[in-house]
Rosetta silent file (secondary structure, phi, psi, omega in degrees, C-alpha in Angstrom):
SEQUENCE: MLGGGIVPGSLILLGGDPGIGKSTLLLQFALSSKRKKILYVSGEESEKQIKMRAERINKNSFRVLF
SCORE:     score description
SCORE:     0.000 S_00000001
   1 L     0.000  -28.899 -178.526    0.000    0.000    0.000 S_00000001
   2 L   -87.300   -3.423  173.933    2.880    2.370    0.639 S_00000001
   3 L    56.401   48.633  176.921    4.364    1.724   -2.804 S_00000001
   4 L   115.605   -0.749  175.544    8.007    1.369   -1.882 S_00000001
   5 L   120.003 -171.054 -178.047    8.120    2.376    1.758 S_00000001
   6 L   -93.900  125.149 -179.780    7.818    5.361    4.003 S_00000001
   7 L   -85.647  127.627  177.963    9.062    8.630    2.520 S_00000001
   8 L   -52.891  134.303  179.396   10.987   10.833    4.989 S_00000001
   9 L    82.718    2.923 -178.141    8.854   13.791    6.069 S_00000001
  10 L   -87.400  166.040  176.615    5.650   12.153    4.926 S_00000001
  11 L  -118.136  130.012 -178.678    2.381   11.759    6.788 S_00000001
  12 L  -122.700  128.969  177.200    0.643    8.387    6.769 S_00000001
  13 L  -106.280  121.908  179.251   -2.944    7.819    7.863 S_00000001
  14 L  -105.679  124.470 -178.816   -3.759    4.260    8.883 S_00000001
  15 L  -123.914  160.783  178.086   -7.435    3.340    8.942 S_00000001
  16 L   164.949  176.188 -179.871   -9.453    0.241    9.699 S_00000001
  17 L   -64.603  153.069  176.986  -12.062   -1.359   11.900 S_00000001
  18 L   -61.949  140.626  172.733  -11.820   -0.962   15.691 S_00000001
  19 L    83.081   10.108 -177.991   -9.779   -3.566   17.511 S_00000001
  20 L   -93.184   -2.520  174.694   -7.699   -4.923   14.630 S_00000001
  21 L   104.834   18.233 -179.113   -4.365   -3.714   16.050 S_00000001
  22 H   -60.331  -49.932 -177.950   -3.675   -0.395   14.324 S_00000001
  23 H   -63.571  -42.618  179.559   -2.423    1.329   17.489 S_00000001
  24 H   -64.312  -44.387  179.198   -0.317   -1.632   18.563 S_00000001
  25 H   -60.008  -47.297 -178.219    1.236   -1.964   15.108 S_00000001
  26 H   -68.098  -37.101  178.401    2.125    1.731   14.913 S_00000001
  27 H   -67.992  -39.669  175.754    3.498    1.823   18.454 S_00000001
  28 H   -61.024  -42.796  177.840    5.665   -1.228   17.735 S_00000001
  29 H   -62.079  -46.200 -178.682    6.961    0.502   14.614 S_00000001
  30 H   -61.934  -41.674 -178.989    7.660    3.733   16.510 S_00000001
  31 H   -70.017  -29.299 -178.750    9.517    1.895   19.267 S_00000001
  32 H   -84.270  -12.688 -178.225   11.627   -0.075   16.812 S_00000001
  33 L   -93.175   73.613 -172.364   12.680    3.032   14.846 S_00000001
  34 L   -69.159  -26.847 -176.849   15.453    4.121   17.191 S_00000001
  35 L   -97.460    2.005 -178.183   17.222    6.433   14.742 S_00000001
  36 L  -113.236  148.282  172.641   14.104    8.201   13.506 S_00000001
  37 L   -90.825  125.718 -177.867   11.993   10.895   15.114 S_00000001
  38 L  -128.825  131.002  174.694    8.370    9.824   15.151 S_00000001
  39 L   -98.201  116.056 -179.708    5.372   11.803   16.342 S_00000001
  40 L  -100.236  114.271 -177.515    2.718    9.429   17.690 S_00000001
  41 L  -115.648  129.715  178.007   -0.677   11.139   17.739 S_00000001
  42 L  -132.669  129.901  177.017   -3.799    9.518   19.168 S_00000001
  43 L   -96.485   -3.223 -175.448   -7.229   11.069   19.392 S_00000001
  44 L  -117.910  -21.374 -177.422   -8.725    8.135   21.267 S_00000001
  45 L  -112.865  144.807  176.686   -6.156    7.045   23.855 S_00000001
  46 L   -80.203  167.431  176.885   -4.773    8.993   26.795 S_00000001
  47 H   -57.863  -39.662 -179.946   -1.056    9.323   27.477 S_00000001
  48 H   -63.100  -42.491  179.630   -1.475    6.799   30.305 S_00000001
  49 H   -64.871  -40.451  179.036   -3.111    4.251   27.991 S_00000001
  50 H   -65.867  -41.892  178.925   -0.348    4.652   25.396 S_00000001
  51 H   -62.200  -43.282  179.579    2.313    4.268   28.086 S_00000001
  52 H   -62.186  -41.581  177.909    0.670    1.081   29.394 S_00000001
  53 H   -64.448  -42.942  179.250    0.556   -0.385   25.867 S_00000001
  54 H   -62.972  -38.118  178.344    4.211    0.566   25.292 S_00000001
  55 H   -67.060  -37.061  176.206    5.198   -1.103   28.556 S_00000001
  56 H   -65.264  -41.939  177.715    3.386   -4.317   27.514 S_00000001
  57 H   -65.361  -40.991 -178.536    5.197   -4.259   24.180 S_00000001
  58 H   -58.846  -37.131  179.703    8.456   -3.471   25.984 S_00000001
  59 H   -61.554  -28.118 -177.852    8.177   -6.644   28.066 S_00000001
  60 H   -87.613  -38.668 -173.942    8.244   -8.624   24.847 S_00000001
  61 L  -160.986   -7.724 -172.462   10.987   -6.952   22.823 S_00000001
  62 L  -127.087  158.735  173.911   11.617   -3.213   23.212 S_00000001
  63 L  -103.016  128.007 -177.107   13.087   -0.702   25.646 S_00000001
  64 L  -121.313  134.030  176.198   10.791    2.239   26.341 S_00000001
  65 L  -119.205  126.558  175.944   11.673    5.500   28.065 S_00000001
  66 L  -126.381    0.000    0.000    8.970    7.891   29.282 S_00000001
C-alpha cells in the first residue's frame, strides 16, 4: 500500500475497523525506529493508555523510556 516504503517527512494515515491492532502496530513501529523521530498522535487514547501499551510491548521486545 505504501508503494516502496515510508518517505521521509511524509504523513501516513492508517485506517481500519476498531480492535484490529492499528495502534499496537504503529506503536511497535515507533519503538523499533530508534534512529528516527516519530510523532505518535492519538485522538482516542490517553497518554497513560499509550504508556501502558508501550510497557506491555516493551516486556516482549523493546526498551521504552517515558
